[in-house]
Short mmCIF file of C-alpha atoms in Angstrom, two decimals:
data_model
loop_
_atom_site.label_atom_id
_atom_site.label_comp_id
_atom_site.label_asym_id
_atom_site.label_seq_id
_atom_site.Cartn_x
_atom_site.Cartn_y
_atom_site.Cartn_z
CA MET T 1 -38.00 50.42 25.54
CA LYS T 2 -40.91 49.17 23.46
CA THR T 3 -38.86 49.82 20.35
CA ILE T 4 -35.97 47.65 21.65
CA ILE T 5 -38.32 44.78 22.61
CA ALA T 6 -39.96 44.87 19.20
CA ALA T 7 -36.61 44.78 17.44
CA CYS T 8 -35.46 41.79 19.51
CA SER T 9 -38.71 39.95 18.81
CA GLN T 10 -38.30 40.57 15.11
CA ASN T 11 -34.69 39.26 15.20
CA LEU T 12 -35.75 36.12 17.10
CA SER T 13 -38.52 35.46 14.62
CA GLY T 14 -36.06 35.89 11.77
CA SER T 15 -33.59 33.50 13.43
CA ARG T 16 -36.28 30.86 13.93
CA ALA T 17 -37.32 31.21 10.33
CA SER T 18 -33.70 30.82 9.18
CA ILE T 19 -33.22 27.71 11.32
CA GLN T 20 -36.43 26.21 10.00
CA THR T 21 -35.39 26.95 6.43
CA THR T 22 -31.98 25.35 7.00
CA LEU T 23 -33.55 22.24 8.54
CA ARG T 24 -35.99 21.91 5.64
CA THR T 25 -33.08 22.21 3.20
CA LEU T 26 -31.10 19.52 5.03
CA LEU T 27 -34.07 17.17 5.16
CA ALA T 28 -34.76 17.73 1.47
CA ALA T 29 -31.14 17.01 0.50
CA PRO T 30 -30.48 13.41 -0.69
CA TRP T 31 -28.88 11.25 1.99
CA PRO T 32 -25.93 9.05 1.00
CA SER T 33 -27.01 5.60 -0.12
CA GLN T 34 -25.62 2.36 1.29
CA ARG T 35 -23.59 2.05 -1.89
CA ASP T 36 -22.00 5.48 -1.29
CA ILE T 37 -21.18 4.58 2.31
CA ARG T 38 -19.57 1.30 1.22
CA SER T 39 -17.49 3.16 -1.38
CA TRP T 40 -16.26 5.62 1.26
CA LEU T 41 -15.39 2.83 3.68
CA GLN T 42 -13.49 0.99 0.95
CA LEU T 43 -11.58 4.13 0.01
CA LEU T 44 -10.70 4.86 3.65
CA SER T 45 -9.54 1.28 4.23
CA VAL T 46 -7.13 1.52 1.29
CA LEU T 47 -5.97 4.98 2.42
CA GLN T 48 -5.05 3.75 5.91
CA TRP T 49 -3.16 0.80 4.41
CA VAL T 50 -1.15 2.94 1.99
CA LEU T 51 -0.34 5.52 4.68
CA SER T 52 0.67 2.77 7.12
CA PHE T 53 3.14 1.21 4.70
CA LEU T 54 4.55 4.45 3.38
CA LEU T 55 4.64 6.64 6.50
CA LEU T 56 4.08 4.73 9.76
CA GLY T 57 7.70 3.66 10.23
CA THR T 58 9.21 7.04 9.32
CA ILE T 59 6.78 9.06 11.43
CA SER T 60 7.24 6.75 14.43
CA LEU T 61 11.03 7.05 14.18
CA LEU T 62 10.91 10.86 13.95
CA LEU T 63 8.48 11.04 16.87
CA LEU T 64 10.70 8.91 19.12
CA ILE T 65 13.73 11.03 18.21
CA TYR T 66 11.76 14.19 19.03
CA LEU T 67 10.66 12.79 22.41
CA VAL T 68 14.32 12.28 23.36
CA PHE T 69 14.65 16.07 23.63
CA THR T 70 11.50 16.53 25.73
CA SER T 71 10.37 15.57 29.20
CA PHE T 72 8.86 12.42 27.66
CA TRP T 73 12.31 10.96 26.87
CA PRO T 74 11.64 7.84 29.04
CA ILE T 75 9.15 6.69 26.39
CA SER T 76 11.91 6.59 23.78
CA ALA T 77 14.34 4.98 26.20
CA LEU T 78 11.88 2.25 27.18
CA TYR T 79 10.97 1.50 23.57
CA LEU T 80 14.64 1.32 22.58
CA ALA T 81 15.22 -1.15 25.41
CA TRP T 82 12.23 -3.16 24.20
CA ILE T 83 13.55 -3.33 20.61
CA ILE T 84 16.95 -4.53 21.86
CA PHE T 85 15.28 -7.19 24.01
CA ASP T 86 12.91 -8.16 21.17
CA TRP T 87 15.47 -7.90 18.35
CA ASP T 88 15.36 -11.54 17.19
CA THR T 89 11.59 -12.02 17.34
CA PRO T 90 10.98 -11.21 13.63
CA GLU T 91 13.53 -13.92 12.74
CA LYS T 92 11.67 -16.45 14.89
CA GLY T 93 8.18 -16.41 13.47
CA GLY T 94 7.18 -12.95 14.63
CA ARG T 95 4.21 -12.22 16.87
CA ARG T 96 1.04 -12.89 14.90
CA LEU T 97 -2.27 -11.50 16.20
CA PRO T 98 -5.23 -13.44 14.75
CA CYS T 99 -7.59 -10.57 15.61
CA LEU T 100 -5.71 -8.28 13.21
CA ARG T 101 -6.22 -10.74 10.34
CA ARG T 102 -9.95 -10.71 11.10
CA TRP T 103 -10.12 -6.91 11.31
CA PRO T 104 -13.36 -5.84 9.49
CA VAL T 105 -11.50 -3.11 7.60
CA TRP T 106 -9.82 -5.78 5.45
CA ARG T 107 -13.19 -6.76 3.97
CA HIS T 108 -13.61 -3.20 2.71
CA PHE T 109 -10.01 -3.28 1.51
CA ARG T 110 -10.74 -6.48 -0.46
CA ASP T 111 -13.93 -5.12 -1.98
CA TYR T 112 -12.32 -1.88 -3.16
CA PHE T 113 -10.45 -3.61 -6.02
CA PRO T 114 -11.88 -6.36 -5.54
CA VAL T 115 -9.33 -9.07 -4.63
CA LYS T 116 -10.14 -12.74 -5.16
CA LEU T 117 -8.25 -15.92 -4.26
CA VAL T 118 -8.54 -19.00 -6.51
CA LYS T 119 -7.49 -22.46 -5.39
CA THR T 120 -6.48 -25.07 -7.97
CA HIS T 121 -4.99 -27.81 -5.76
CA ASP T 122 -5.05 -28.86 -2.12
CA LEU T 123 -2.14 -28.20 0.25
CA SER T 124 -1.58 -30.88 2.88
CA PRO T 125 -0.99 -29.64 6.46
CA SER T 126 1.62 -32.39 6.85
CA HIS T 127 4.09 -30.43 4.69
CA ASN T 128 5.64 -26.98 4.63
CA TYR T 129 5.56 -24.79 1.54
CA ILE T 130 7.27 -21.88 -0.15
CA ILE T 131 4.73 -19.96 -2.22
CA GLY T 132 6.23 -17.92 -5.03
CA SER T 133 4.18 -14.74 -5.40
CA HIS T 134 4.20 -13.07 -8.83
CA PRO T 135 4.31 -10.31 -9.96
CA HIS T 136 5.68 -7.80 -7.44
CA GLY T 137 3.74 -4.79 -8.72
CA ILE T 138 4.25 -1.56 -6.80
CA LEU T 139 2.90 -2.42 -3.33
CA CYS T 140 2.16 -6.19 -3.50
CA VAL T 141 -1.55 -5.68 -2.89
CA GLY T 142 -2.59 -9.18 -3.95
CA ALA T 143 0.02 -10.92 -1.79
CA PHE T 144 -0.84 -8.81 1.26
CA CYS T 145 -4.61 -9.21 0.96
CA ASN T 146 -4.52 -12.98 0.38
CA PHE T 147 -1.70 -14.11 2.67
CA ILE T 148 -1.88 -11.58 5.52
CA THR T 149 -5.58 -10.74 5.87
CA GLY T 150 -8.24 -13.39 6.20
CA SER T 151 -10.64 -11.49 3.95
CA THR T 152 -10.30 -13.72 0.86
CA GLY T 153 -10.76 -17.01 2.70
CA PHE T 154 -7.26 -18.50 2.63
CA GLY T 155 -7.86 -20.35 5.90
CA GLU T 156 -11.10 -21.87 4.63
CA MET T 157 -9.62 -22.88 1.26
CA PHE T 158 -6.46 -24.35 2.77
CA PRO T 159 -7.40 -25.69 6.22
CA GLY T 160 -4.46 -26.36 8.50
CA ILE T 161 -2.12 -24.09 6.51
CA GLN T 162 -0.71 -21.00 8.22
CA PRO T 163 0.45 -18.36 5.69
CA PHE T 164 3.33 -15.93 6.16
CA LEU T 165 4.55 -13.19 3.84
CA THR T 166 8.16 -12.02 3.66
CA THR T 167 9.29 -8.44 3.25
CA LEU T 168 12.51 -6.41 3.52
CA ALA T 169 14.41 -7.05 6.75
CA GLY T 170 15.02 -3.30 7.15
CA ASN T 171 11.31 -2.75 7.76
CA PHE T 172 11.65 -4.60 11.08
CA ARG T 173 14.17 -2.04 12.31
CA LEU T 174 11.58 0.76 12.22
CA PRO T 175 9.82 1.41 15.54
CA VAL T 176 6.10 0.62 15.81
CA PHE T 177 6.05 -0.41 12.15
CA ARG T 178 7.81 -3.65 13.07
CA GLU T 179 5.03 -4.47 15.55
CA TYR T 180 2.41 -3.75 12.89
CA LEU T 181 4.13 -6.06 10.40
CA MET T 182 4.66 -8.92 12.83
CA SER T 183 1.08 -8.81 14.09
CA GLY T 184 -0.16 -9.60 10.58
CA GLY T 185 2.21 -12.51 9.98
CA LEU T 186 4.98 -10.80 8.00
CA CYS T 187 8.57 -11.87 8.50
CA PRO T 188 11.96 -10.77 7.08
CA VAL T 189 13.00 -12.22 3.75
CA THR T 190 16.18 -13.70 5.23
CA ARG T 191 17.52 -17.25 5.30
CA ARG T 192 17.31 -17.35 9.09
CA ALA T 193 13.66 -16.24 9.27
CA ILE T 194 12.46 -18.48 6.44
CA GLY T 195 14.52 -21.41 7.75
CA TYR T 196 12.92 -21.05 11.19
CA LEU T 197 9.40 -21.23 9.75
CA LEU T 198 10.25 -24.24 7.60
CA SER T 199 12.15 -26.27 10.20
CA LYS T 200 11.33 -25.16 13.76
CA ASN T 201 7.67 -24.19 13.57
CA GLY T 202 6.13 -27.59 12.86
CA THR T 203 4.30 -28.34 9.62
CA GLY T 204 1.50 -26.59 7.78
CA ASN T 205 3.50 -23.39 7.23
CA ALA T 206 3.33 -21.60 3.87
CA VAL T 207 5.94 -18.85 3.42
CA ALA T 208 5.04 -16.53 0.54
CA ILE T 209 8.02 -14.85 -1.14
CA VAL T 210 7.64 -12.11 -3.75
CA ILE T 211 10.53 -13.48 -5.76
CA GLY T 212 10.95 -10.65 -8.27
CA GLY T 213 11.51 -8.15 -5.48
CA ALA T 214 12.43 -4.52 -5.97
CA ALA T 215 14.08 -5.15 -9.34
CA GLU T 216 10.77 -6.34 -10.75
CA SER T 217 8.88 -3.31 -9.46
CA LEU T 218 10.98 -1.04 -11.71
CA SER T 219 9.38 -2.55 -14.81
CA CYS T 220 5.85 -2.61 -13.43
CA HIS T 221 3.15 -0.81 -15.40
CA PRO T 222 -0.23 -1.76 -16.92
CA GLY T 223 -0.11 -4.37 -19.66
CA VAL T 224 3.33 -5.71 -18.72
CA THR T 225 3.79 -9.38 -17.75
CA THR T 226 7.55 -9.55 -17.20
CA LEU T 227 9.05 -11.38 -14.21
CA ILE T 228 12.56 -11.33 -12.73
CA LEU T 229 13.04 -15.03 -12.05
CA LYS T 230 15.67 -16.63 -14.27
CA ASN T 231 18.56 -16.05 -11.84
CA ARG T 232 16.50 -16.07 -8.63
CA LYS T 233 17.27 -19.55 -7.28
CA GLY T 234 17.84 -19.00 -3.56
CA PHE T 235 14.22 -19.89 -2.73
CA VAL T 236 14.63 -23.22 -4.55
CA ARG T 237 17.79 -24.02 -2.59
CA MET T 238 16.00 -23.27 0.69
CA ALA T 239 13.06 -25.45 -0.33
CA LEU T 240 15.45 -28.34 -0.99
CA GLN T 241 17.33 -27.86 2.27
CA HIS T 242 14.09 -28.01 4.28
CA GLY T 243 12.02 -30.32 2.08
CA ALA T 244 9.41 -27.62 1.51
CA HIS T 245 7.23 -27.99 -1.56
CA LEU T 246 7.22 -25.12 -4.08
CA VAL T 247 3.89 -23.53 -4.97
CA PRO T 248 3.56 -20.96 -7.78
CA SER T 249 0.96 -18.20 -7.53
CA PHE T 250 0.12 -15.39 -9.92
CA SER T 251 -1.91 -12.24 -9.18
CA PHE T 252 -3.65 -11.20 -12.39
CA GLY T 253 -4.26 -7.44 -12.39
CA GLU T 254 -1.49 -6.55 -9.91
CA ASN T 255 0.39 -4.44 -12.45
CA ASP T 256 -2.74 -2.44 -13.35
CA LEU T 257 -3.11 -0.68 -10.00
CA PHE T 258 -0.62 2.15 -10.64
CA CYS T 259 0.98 3.95 -13.55
CA GLN T 260 4.76 4.26 -13.38
CA VAL T 261 7.35 6.31 -15.18
CA VAL T 262 9.59 3.55 -16.56
CA PHE T 263 13.12 4.56 -17.54
CA GLU T 264 14.96 2.68 -20.27
CA GLU T 265 17.77 0.30 -19.34
CA GLY T 266 21.08 2.15 -19.64
CA SER T 267 19.61 5.58 -18.88
CA TRP T 268 21.09 7.60 -16.02
CA MET T 269 17.83 7.54 -14.08
CA ARG T 270 17.65 3.76 -14.34
CA SER T 271 21.23 3.44 -13.10
CA ILE T 272 20.37 5.64 -10.10
CA GLN T 273 17.40 3.37 -9.32
CA HIS T 274 19.60 0.26 -9.50
CA ARG T 275 22.26 1.78 -7.23
CA PHE T 276 19.67 2.87 -4.70
CA GLN T 277 18.15 -0.61 -4.79
CA LYS T 278 21.50 -2.25 -4.06
CA MET T 279 22.20 0.09 -1.14
CA MET T 280 18.75 0.27 0.46
CA GLY T 281 17.07 -2.95 -0.68
CA PHE T 282 14.15 -1.25 -2.42
CA ALA T 283 13.81 0.75 -5.62
CA PRO T 284 12.62 4.39 -5.74
CA CYS T 285 9.74 4.04 -8.21
CA ILE T 286 8.07 7.13 -9.66
CA PHE T 287 4.43 6.11 -9.79
CA TYR T 288 0.97 7.58 -9.45
CA GLY T 289 -2.58 6.38 -9.03
CA ARG T 290 -5.88 8.05 -8.28
CA GLY T 291 -6.51 10.92 -5.89
CA LEU T 292 -8.57 10.83 -2.71
CA THR T 293 -11.46 12.95 -4.00
CA SER T 294 -11.75 11.78 -7.59
CA VAL T 295 -10.76 8.89 -9.85
CA ARG T 296 -9.72 11.44 -12.49
CA SER T 297 -7.25 13.22 -10.20
CA TRP T 298 -3.67 12.07 -9.61
CA GLY T 299 -2.62 10.71 -6.24
CA PHE T 300 -0.97 7.80 -4.46
CA LEU T 301 -4.01 5.55 -4.04
CA PRO T 302 -4.26 2.48 -6.29
CA TYR T 303 -6.87 2.36 -9.01
CA ALA T 304 -9.83 0.06 -8.39
CA ARG T 305 -8.85 -2.79 -10.67
CA PRO T 306 -9.76 -6.45 -9.99
CA ILE T 307 -6.95 -8.68 -8.71
CA THR T 308 -7.27 -12.46 -8.92
CA THR T 309 -4.57 -14.50 -7.21
CA VAL T 310 -4.42 -18.08 -8.50
CA VAL T 311 -2.52 -20.59 -6.36
CA GLY T 312 -1.12 -23.41 -8.49
CA GLU T 313 -0.09 -27.02 -8.13
CA PRO T 314 2.73 -27.77 -5.66
CA VAL T 315 6.06 -28.96 -7.02
CA VAL T 316 7.08 -31.84 -4.73
CA VAL T 317 10.60 -31.23 -3.41
CA PRO T 318 12.79 -33.75 -1.53
CA LYS T 319 14.88 -32.77 1.47
CA ILE T 320 18.56 -32.41 0.52
CA GLU T 321 20.72 -30.63 3.09
CA ASP T 322 23.42 -29.65 0.61
CA PRO T 323 21.90 -29.64 -2.88
CA SER T 324 24.21 -29.30 -5.86
CA CYS T 325 23.81 -26.51 -8.40
CA GLU T 326 22.52 -29.05 -10.93
CA VAL T 327 19.77 -30.19 -8.56
CA VAL T 328 18.80 -26.58 -7.80
CA ASP T 329 18.65 -25.83 -11.53
CA THR T 330 16.46 -28.88 -12.13
CA TYR T 331 13.85 -27.90 -9.56
CA HIS T 332 14.03 -24.27 -10.61
CA GLU T 333 13.13 -25.33 -14.16
CA MET T 334 10.27 -27.45 -12.79
CA TYR T 335 8.98 -24.45 -10.86
CA VAL T 336 9.18 -22.17 -13.92
CA ARG T 337 7.28 -24.71 -16.03
CA SER T 338 4.60 -24.99 -13.35
CA LEU T 339 4.29 -21.18 -13.19
CA LEU T 340 4.03 -20.87 -16.99
CA LYS T 341 1.35 -23.56 -17.03
CA LEU T 342 -0.58 -21.73 -14.30
CA PHE T 343 -0.35 -18.45 -16.23
CA ASN T 344 -1.37 -19.87 -19.60
CA GLU T 345 -4.32 -21.84 -18.21
CA ASN T 346 -5.80 -18.82 -16.43
CA LYS T 347 -4.81 -15.71 -18.40
CA THR T 348 -7.95 -15.52 -20.55
CA LYS T 349 -10.16 -16.00 -17.48
CA TYR T 350 -8.79 -12.95 -15.68
CA GLY T 351 -8.39 -10.09 -18.12
CA LEU T 352 -5.61 -11.12 -20.52
CA SER T 353 -5.82 -12.29 -24.11
CA GLU T 354 -4.66 -15.57 -25.60
CA ALA T 355 -1.79 -13.71 -27.28
CA ASP T 356 -0.37 -12.40 -23.97
CA GLU T 357 2.82 -14.15 -22.88
CA LEU T 358 4.72 -14.29 -19.60
CA HIS T 359 8.27 -13.04 -20.11
CA ILE T 360 10.84 -14.30 -17.62
CA LEU T 361 14.15 -12.46 -17.28
#
């Protein structure tokens, strides 16, 4: 019996010694600095944003389909009924939640790159505006951060102006994802939705349109400043029909966030991308960024490159209900000249050289 007690005492002493050694090791280990914690928070904020845009809609749809075959099928039935009842809401200004724009996570999202907004001219709340956002990039980070989140101070720079950002109409057919988009102030890039904001929502509305769209994303990679704009004139016609002033904006650094495998025009892969774009509305880009654990690893997170979005001088547009093609062409040329001026005046300030030119296709 004495032998057993002695053995137990020895084991307990050894355990205490091991615990003490472990605690001393933990206390001696360097704790993460505030800078490390900020970096982690920034990385996590970008991760949740990328996952939300790439997976939230698909996962929500698959989950609701799965629930149909379980005892929780009423959840799917009720949500389907809600979507049918709420079908036209995205076309009528959406359902913006100011608290989402003020969500603290967007400050970490902004600081990851970082993203900066630069104002060059005032925008009067007595008018409505169409803001042309260039370039598209892969995921439109600059447009989202500046026009959807309040982290870069759009509201303070342009008091009385309420920004909206347009995206593919098909995104608003995906369950849950549609609610997420509307809560931030996104709306479908359709004539009906844009027309509502410019004519039935009062004044002080600024609708940002990424004019190059999916076609422009196919040519996106670092060092490229090519825009798809020459034959994109629908936004000018809508501006004329509603008397909305045209405002150019350019996000310097947007194309540096990802690397993309770019296929030559005329190749079979490029033709597949174009066909898919025409059928689905978006282009299947083959791109990569950094990994979650290391900048040197490959992954789907954007690289931390600075983005500076410069908002230019408004092009004053009259209200013409049925503008002729000549009038549309005239104001389209005025917009292009204003955009080129904005680019050339700011390119050397935000990472480009004097020799860099903006190519418009």
